[in-house]
Amino acid sequence: MAISATCLLLLLAFSTIQQICIAAITSEQPSIVDARQMPFFNQMGTRLAEYNQKADWTKKIFPTDEPYLDSADQTVYVEVYVSDIDDIIQLSEDCKTGKTENVFKVYRATERTVKQLSEIPHKYFYVSKFSPSICMTVEKEALQQIANQPPVYCIRVIPPLKPFLSFSEIRNLDDIAYTMSNHDSTLDSATDIAIIDSGYDPNDSLLYGEANDNIIPNHQWDFTDGNTDVSNGANEHGSTVADYLVHGFGETGGGETGMYEDPDFWVPLKICDDSYSTANQYASQAIDWCIAHDMEIVCMSWGSEPALPWGINTCNGWWCDRFRTGTLAGITWVAAAGNGGHTNGVAYPAESHFVVAIGAYNNNPAQRESYSDYGTTYFATISPAQIYCLTCYNAQGFTEFKPNAYECGFVYWAWGQGTSIAAPFACADIAIGMYSPNNGEYTQGYEYLLDVIALSNEYPVSPSESSQQGDVIDTHTLWHRQRITP
């Protein structure tokens, strides 16, 4: 279709404005990240053709999500991908300094499409900042109306998520404190860690609220209520995970001991209470927040495990485009592998190529916990010819064995076990071993980070089939590798 001269002038004017904005921003030398993607578009080609031929609205549901329609409650959470998009600029700012750190080129749903979908009855509505998607919680009957909107090309149905923490008396095999005491290594002031979980209340934690005095001021956020009070309701899981993180750095509740260059280093982002009933709904919003606020490390001790403990496990791919965007900006995403005892793969989001998956081990010589998930995740298959997650497939190929590494699932100072414990310990490993030697700026790239983690194992995890890629993270070795290869 021909473009009128007036439209062309407007397009040129908009392009010029974008260039001026970028030029102004680049005087401070932020990173420019091209994150323009149309997730699932190529994978939906055949189904969209069938939709046009048969007017079957279910063909706009991503194929691996169809089983959730049968098992889901009458109210479902979906992420709706649209082809009517704007090509825009999105900035990220350091949450401490306010400095622009990254300039993202992204696709976002147009106001016209947002308005059309907002008129469909819903209980929750959010427009992604980094993806051409609109997140909605609706009655199941509304899905047909959503699917029949012309710009909609894919609907992802995301089931409820769950935490990965249970309780019993156990012991710790962590070596972070050794590294900090022997290598003059501290948590650098530029390193910010976000914990996406059930909020934080020092009175709810099983570890006495030791992370309470390390929260970055004025940045905690409760997505469920839309305010800064992250302590409302039951917060035991998120609070305990956060306290495990600071325990990893050596905090014992006795005040600051000089282990942190800056004691304010983490942010609680609440997506649910301990019931986890809203976690799937608010997770993508919290992920966007982490990208927009230039976090260095993000901890996710929850997920959705493989539907069956046998057979092929495929990557759900729900947020892999945003995980990729974050890694391009230097974010390290860390997630718990899951507690279901699966041997055919880990939980999502840990199964994403762009997320460091952490399993749990118990005691020397590092026996894998029987509940800790492991196995091969398929991003694509040859027979049948099918791509399940194009974002991960383009980066990794057909498969990837997970977890990437193991950390302790036992602690002696409290009651608790699970991959939910291992994940925050791994975040501490990475913060001290990967970030602190470079003064908080990790710039070598995500693939190099994965290689360093895979080659820094303290000792192998048995049985051998659960250790094809990741063994116990050794902070000491991480630290030395970063010193040797800056």
XYZ file of C-alpha atoms in Angstrom:
486
model
C 0.000 0.000 0.000
C 1.369 3.451 -0.967
C 2.329 5.845 1.826
C 1.175 9.439 1.429
C 3.658 12.310 1.549
C 2.104 13.528 4.796
C 2.476 10.110 6.410
C 6.048 9.874 5.157
C 6.898 13.246 6.687
C 5.368 12.154 9.975
C 7.359 8.931 9.913
C 10.550 10.846 9.157
C 9.776 13.288 11.942
C 9.207 10.446 14.410
C 12.442 8.787 13.292
C 14.306 12.067 13.758
C 12.878 12.465 17.259
C 14.023 8.944 18.101
C 17.510 9.697 16.782
C 17.684 12.931 18.779
C 16.577 11.098 21.938
C 19.156 8.383 21.398
C 21.886 10.934 20.666
C 21.063 12.828 23.846
C 21.105 9.661 25.879
C 24.274 8.256 24.338
C 26.236 11.281 25.525
C 26.158 9.408 28.859
C 27.143 6.239 26.980
C 24.346 3.852 27.936
C 24.102 0.532 26.158
C 21.767 0.351 23.160
C 19.928 -2.985 23.083
C 17.871 -4.099 20.089
C 15.139 -6.188 21.744
C 12.605 -6.042 18.908
C 11.005 -9.478 18.691
C 7.699 -11.014 17.635
C 7.627 -14.034 19.978
C 5.887 -17.178 18.665
C 4.915 -15.499 15.363
C 6.782 -17.943 13.115
C 5.650 -20.920 15.178
C 2.003 -19.916 14.801
C 2.039 -19.719 10.985
C 0.284 -23.035 10.291
C -2.249 -22.535 13.078
C -3.108 -19.020 11.881
C -3.726 -20.390 8.388
C -6.082 -22.984 9.901
C -7.814 -20.230 11.870
C -8.430 -18.265 8.677
C -9.780 -21.352 6.902
C -11.932 -22.831 9.655
C -12.643 -19.832 11.917
C -11.607 -22.039 14.850
C -10.559 -19.591 17.575
C -8.621 -22.272 19.486
C -6.013 -22.228 16.703
C -4.720 -18.979 18.185
C -3.862 -20.801 21.416
C -0.202 -21.849 21.480
C -0.315 -25.638 20.897
C 1.448 -26.730 24.101
C -0.959 -24.579 26.147
C -4.144 -26.275 24.934
C -4.155 -28.864 27.772
C -4.357 -26.014 30.290
C -7.729 -25.013 28.847
C -9.210 -28.347 29.902
C -7.725 -28.313 33.384
C -7.885 -24.608 34.158
C -10.434 -22.942 36.403
C -13.117 -20.774 34.879
C -10.804 -17.811 35.400
C -7.572 -17.999 33.379
C -4.466 -15.873 33.018
C -3.279 -15.311 29.441
C -0.632 -13.300 27.630
C -1.947 -12.079 24.288
C 0.544 -11.351 21.487
C -0.477 -8.872 18.799
C 0.851 -7.844 15.387
C -0.408 -4.243 15.536
C 2.700 -2.715 17.086
C 4.714 0.450 17.581
C 8.498 0.490 17.235
C 9.536 2.480 20.293
C 12.334 3.299 22.715
C 12.226 2.046 26.320
C 14.807 3.173 28.873
C 16.182 1.474 31.964
C 17.500 3.455 34.913
C 19.732 2.446 37.793
C 17.462 2.281 40.832
C 20.079 3.908 43.094
C 21.526 6.656 40.895
C 18.673 7.292 38.466
C 21.200 7.202 35.617
C 20.034 5.849 32.258
C 21.882 2.555 31.778
C 20.226 1.025 28.712
C 18.249 2.158 25.676
C 16.008 -0.655 24.437
C 14.486 -0.767 20.973
C 11.260 -2.727 21.478
C 7.937 -3.581 19.872
C 4.871 -2.698 21.912
C 1.131 -3.032 21.283
C -0.441 0.102 19.793
C -2.877 2.197 21.794
C -5.583 1.170 19.319
C -5.128 -2.528 20.044
C -4.761 -1.929 23.775
C -8.085 -0.093 23.767
C -9.804 -2.893 21.811
C -8.655 -5.586 24.220
C -9.318 -3.473 27.309
C -13.001 -3.374 26.371
C -13.232 -7.151 26.854
C -14.284 -7.864 30.479
C -11.229 -8.671 32.583
C -9.992 -8.867 36.166
C -6.399 -7.907 35.399
C -4.843 -5.967 32.518
C -1.201 -5.079 31.868
C 0.630 -3.963 28.725
C 4.183 -5.313 28.577
C 6.946 -2.725 28.249
C 9.359 -5.045 26.460
C 7.163 -7.336 24.380
C 4.210 -6.947 21.958
C 1.909 -8.597 24.478
C -1.021 -7.727 26.694
C -1.514 -9.660 29.925
C -5.074 -10.412 31.038
C -6.981 -12.428 33.623
C -10.401 -13.261 32.196
C -13.255 -15.699 32.369
C -12.566 -18.648 30.088
C -15.546 -17.695 27.917
C -13.784 -14.450 26.963
C -10.942 -16.262 25.195
C -12.928 -16.623 21.986
C -13.594 -12.886 21.892
C -9.896 -12.194 22.466
C -8.823 -14.658 19.767
C -11.172 -13.144 17.207
C -9.524 -9.722 17.448
C -7.625 -9.354 14.116
C -4.289 -8.167 15.620
C -4.083 -11.195 17.949
C -1.748 -13.863 16.590
C -0.962 -15.939 19.696
C -2.473 -16.565 23.135
C -0.319 -18.111 25.866
C -2.242 -19.717 28.737
C -0.080 -19.663 31.874
C -1.123 -21.961 34.742
C -0.593 -21.245 38.457
C 2.991 -21.262 39.722
C 4.227 -22.742 42.990
C 7.104 -22.194 45.444
C 9.908 -24.706 45.905
C 10.451 -24.830 49.666
C 9.580 -27.429 52.296
C 10.795 -27.728 55.872
C 13.086 -30.021 57.906
C 16.351 -29.718 59.850
C 19.422 -29.791 57.600
C 22.919 -28.398 57.242
C 24.820 -25.974 55.022
C 27.727 -26.661 52.653
C 28.212 -23.087 51.455
C 31.645 -21.598 50.670
C 30.782 -17.949 50.018
C 32.014 -16.793 53.430
C 35.400 -18.414 52.765
C 35.787 -16.506 49.508
C 34.846 -13.210 51.124
C 37.197 -13.673 54.073
C 40.192 -14.770 51.997
C 39.986 -12.612 48.877
C 39.035 -9.124 50.032
C 35.793 -9.513 48.089
C 32.631 -7.643 49.014
C 29.235 -7.133 47.471
C 29.905 -4.085 45.352
C 27.674 -1.025 45.672
C 26.750 -1.253 41.980
C 25.303 -4.768 42.329
C 21.528 -4.788 42.802
C 19.577 -8.016 43.369
C 15.811 -8.409 42.947
C 13.828 -11.220 44.559
C 10.523 -11.908 42.819
C 8.433 -13.796 45.353
C 5.718 -13.471 48.009
C 6.975 -10.207 49.496
C 8.970 -9.549 52.618
C 8.112 -9.253 56.299
C 10.925 -9.788 58.827
C 8.369 -11.184 61.271
C 7.309 -13.893 58.788
C 10.787 -15.179 57.950
C 12.120 -18.444 59.365
C 15.535 -16.756 59.653
C 14.582 -13.799 61.870
C 14.425 -11.029 59.275
C 18.117 -10.622 58.638
C 17.623 -9.113 55.161
C 15.462 -6.287 56.489
C 18.279 -3.733 56.758
C 19.638 -4.448 53.266
C 16.615 -3.333 51.205
C 17.243 -0.547 48.666
C 15.033 2.327 49.915
C 11.875 3.366 48.057
C 11.958 0.635 45.405
C 10.138 -2.378 46.865
C 6.835 -2.981 45.128
C 3.698 -5.052 45.670
C 2.231 -5.765 42.230
C -0.834 -7.416 43.765
C -1.977 -4.223 45.519
C -0.098 -1.638 43.476
C 1.788 -0.074 46.392
C 5.083 -0.206 48.295
C 3.850 -2.375 51.189
C 5.389 -5.794 50.470
C 4.554 -7.137 53.950
C 0.783 -7.405 53.579
C -0.618 -10.930 54.044
C 1.393 -14.143 54.425
C 5.001 -13.669 53.289
C 6.920 -16.589 54.785
C 8.336 -17.987 51.554
C 9.624 -14.741 50.049
C 10.902 -13.494 53.413
C 12.812 -16.704 54.092
C 14.315 -16.780 50.586
C 15.579 -13.210 51.074
C 17.118 -14.045 54.432
C 18.868 -17.053 52.873
C 20.391 -14.649 50.355
C 21.975 -12.425 53.007
C 22.977 -15.515 55.005
C 24.912 -16.510 51.909
C 26.955 -13.329 52.322
C 27.639 -14.178 55.961
C 24.949 -12.138 57.710
C 24.050 -13.665 61.087
C 21.742 -11.016 62.486
C 24.407 -9.141 64.438
C 24.470 -5.982 62.335
C 26.721 -4.985 59.463
C 30.256 -6.388 59.648
C 31.910 -4.666 56.695
C 31.048 -7.437 54.247
C 29.113 -5.056 52.000
C 30.511 -1.983 50.296
C 26.928 -0.782 50.229
C 24.502 -2.486 52.658
C 21.438 -1.630 50.519
C 21.610 -4.164 47.729
C 18.298 -5.981 47.217
C 14.681 -5.253 46.289
C 11.599 -7.339 47.195
C 9.069 -7.574 44.373
C 5.810 -9.118 45.539
C 3.751 -11.047 42.977
C 1.646 -13.102 45.419
C 1.227 -14.148 49.019
C 2.232 -17.603 50.245
C -0.736 -19.166 48.430
C 0.913 -18.225 45.104
C -2.545 -17.799 43.563
C -1.557 -14.624 41.669
C 2.087 -15.442 40.881
C 1.464 -16.340 37.227
C -0.517 -13.129 36.724
C 2.091 -10.694 38.035
C 5.355 -12.476 37.159
C 5.726 -10.869 33.731
C 5.133 -7.413 35.196
C 7.882 -7.990 37.763
C 10.224 -9.247 35.034
C 9.611 -6.040 33.068
C 10.338 -4.049 36.238
C 13.730 -5.739 36.641
C 14.723 -4.857 33.080
C 13.510 -1.268 33.417
C 15.400 -0.783 36.710
C 18.706 -2.324 35.595
C 18.967 -5.131 38.134
C 22.153 -7.198 38.016
C 20.779 -10.458 39.461
C 17.174 -11.667 39.755
C 16.158 -14.572 42.020
C 13.050 -16.664 41.231
C 12.412 -19.532 43.696
C 9.194 -20.708 42.038
C 7.895 -22.027 38.742
C 5.776 -24.476 36.791
C 7.110 -28.030 36.643
C 6.839 -30.442 33.699
C 3.320 -31.788 33.333
C 4.559 -35.395 33.517
C 7.649 -36.945 35.175
C 8.468 -38.830 31.965
C 8.612 -38.221 28.225
C 9.825 -35.148 26.363
C 9.777 -31.909 28.321
C 9.545 -28.807 26.126
C 10.368 -25.241 27.098
C 7.226 -23.287 27.932
C 8.822 -20.149 26.498
C 6.389 -17.780 28.217
C 8.920 -15.062 29.085
C 12.069 -16.182 27.250
C 11.993 -13.133 24.967
C 12.178 -10.882 28.025
C 14.840 -13.035 29.680
C 16.890 -12.652 26.488
C 16.350 -8.889 26.538
C 17.549 -8.779 30.137
C 20.687 -10.812 29.453
C 21.557 -8.453 26.590
C 21.509 -5.669 29.190
C 23.671 -7.645 31.645
C 21.032 -9.174 33.927
C 21.647 -12.652 35.357
C 18.351 -14.480 35.899
C 18.479 -17.311 38.462
C 15.653 -19.792 39.125
C 15.029 -22.873 41.248
C 15.001 -26.159 39.325
C 11.903 -27.490 41.110
C 11.074 -30.020 43.819
C 9.012 -32.560 41.878
C 11.705 -35.215 41.487
C 11.477 -35.015 37.691
C 14.233 -36.641 35.646
C 13.013 -35.310 32.288
C 13.538 -31.598 32.869
C 13.303 -28.718 35.301
C 10.560 -26.215 36.037
C 9.909 -23.064 34.052
C 11.448 -20.453 34.135
C 14.564 -22.471 35.080
C 14.252 -24.431 31.818
C 14.811 -21.272 29.726
C 18.249 -21.054 28.136
C 18.512 -17.472 29.392
C 17.988 -18.453 33.042
C 20.586 -20.090 35.288
C 18.815 -23.161 36.710
C 19.856 -24.227 40.214
C 19.302 -27.684 41.690
C 19.707 -28.753 45.336
C 22.210 -31.137 46.919
C 22.357 -32.324 50.509
C 25.714 -33.368 51.983
C 29.294 -34.176 51.118
C 30.118 -35.673 48.603
C 27.248 -33.680 47.120
C 24.418 -36.127 46.605
C 21.598 -34.673 44.536
C 18.452 -34.293 46.589
C 15.905 -36.838 45.393
C 13.287 -34.113 44.958
C 15.537 -31.844 42.837
C 14.461 -31.815 39.170
C 16.936 -32.421 36.345
C 16.928 -33.520 32.726
C 16.855 -32.383 29.117
C 14.651 -29.533 27.941
C 13.651 -29.538 24.272
C 13.480 -26.214 22.459
C 12.761 -28.011 19.178
C 12.503 -31.531 17.765
C 13.402 -32.996 14.376
C 10.684 -35.648 14.310
C 8.110 -34.311 14.443
C 9.564 -31.075 13.072
C 8.471 -28.647 15.753
C 9.918 -25.546 17.398
C 8.637 -25.068 20.938
C 10.684 -22.014 21.955
C 12.225 -20.133 19.045
C 14.054 -17.665 21.298
C 15.951 -20.435 23.103
C 16.372 -22.540 19.957
C 18.097 -19.673 18.134
C 20.546 -19.297 21.022
C 21.151 -22.910 22.059
C 19.868 -25.346 19.451
C 17.513 -28.273 19.956
C 18.107 -29.180 23.607
C 19.783 -28.176 26.840
C 20.464 -30.215 29.967
C 19.486 -28.544 33.224
C 20.191 -27.529 35.943
C 23.239 -25.412 35.141
C 24.591 -25.874 38.666
C 23.758 -27.083 42.172
C 23.811 -25.339 45.527
C 23.051 -26.474 49.049
C 19.467 -27.331 49.882
C 20.377 -27.839 53.532
C 21.010 -25.225 56.230
C 21.874 -25.916 59.836
C 20.684 -22.627 61.327
C 17.002 -22.985 60.491
C 14.332 -25.310 59.244
C 14.084 -25.565 55.502
C 14.969 -27.518 52.395
C 14.331 -27.226 48.697
C 15.603 -25.698 45.496
C 14.045 -22.465 46.795
C 16.997 -22.347 49.211
C 19.577 -23.273 46.576
C 18.551 -20.414 44.249
C 19.319 -17.474 46.606
C 22.597 -19.122 47.634
C 23.509 -19.318 43.942
C 22.642 -15.625 43.566
C 25.133 -14.887 46.342
C 27.721 -17.112 44.621
C 27.326 -15.197 41.380
C 27.312 -11.788 43.070
C 30.594 -12.455 44.884
C 32.246 -14.629 42.254
C 31.167 -12.892 39.039
C 30.327 -9.277 39.876
C 32.568 -8.128 42.718
C 35.911 -8.683 40.899
C 34.693 -6.299 38.187
C 33.314 -3.647 40.525
C 29.723 -4.624 39.887
C 29.926 -4.433 36.106
C 29.750 -7.844 34.433
C 30.295 -7.280 30.702
C 31.645 -10.522 29.232
C 28.260 -11.745 28.052
C 25.760 -14.377 29.064
C 27.246 -17.335 27.191
C 30.601 -16.716 28.865
C 28.869 -16.545 32.238
C 27.315 -19.973 31.609
C 30.719 -21.370 30.655
C 32.329 -19.977 33.801
C 29.609 -21.482 35.997
C 29.889 -24.863 34.268
C 33.681 -24.901 34.685
C 33.836 -23.690 38.278
C 32.420 -26.775 39.959
C 33.695 -27.573 43.420
C 32.826 -31.246 43.052
C 30.430 -33.359 40.955
C 26.903 -34.160 42.022
C 25.965 -37.835 42.048
C 24.269 -39.724 40.499
C 26.137 -38.897 37.305
C 23.033 -38.611 35.132
C 21.935 -35.558 37.111
C 25.336 -33.945 36.569
C 25.757 -33.768 32.806
C 26.177 -30.010 32.892
C 26.054 -28.484 36.335
C 27.806 -29.386 39.566
C 28.198 -27.489 42.823
C 29.024 -23.813 42.272
C 32.376 -22.902 43.777
C 32.456 -19.167 44.542
C 36.191 -19.357 45.163
C 36.809 -20.643 41.621
C 34.340 -18.183 40.100
C 36.262 -15.368 41.753
C 39.622 -16.598 40.447
C 38.337 -17.119 36.896
C 37.057 -13.559 36.816
C 40.391 -12.262 38.103
C 42.308 -14.236 35.506
C 39.910 -13.464 32.629
C 38.488 -9.966 33.257
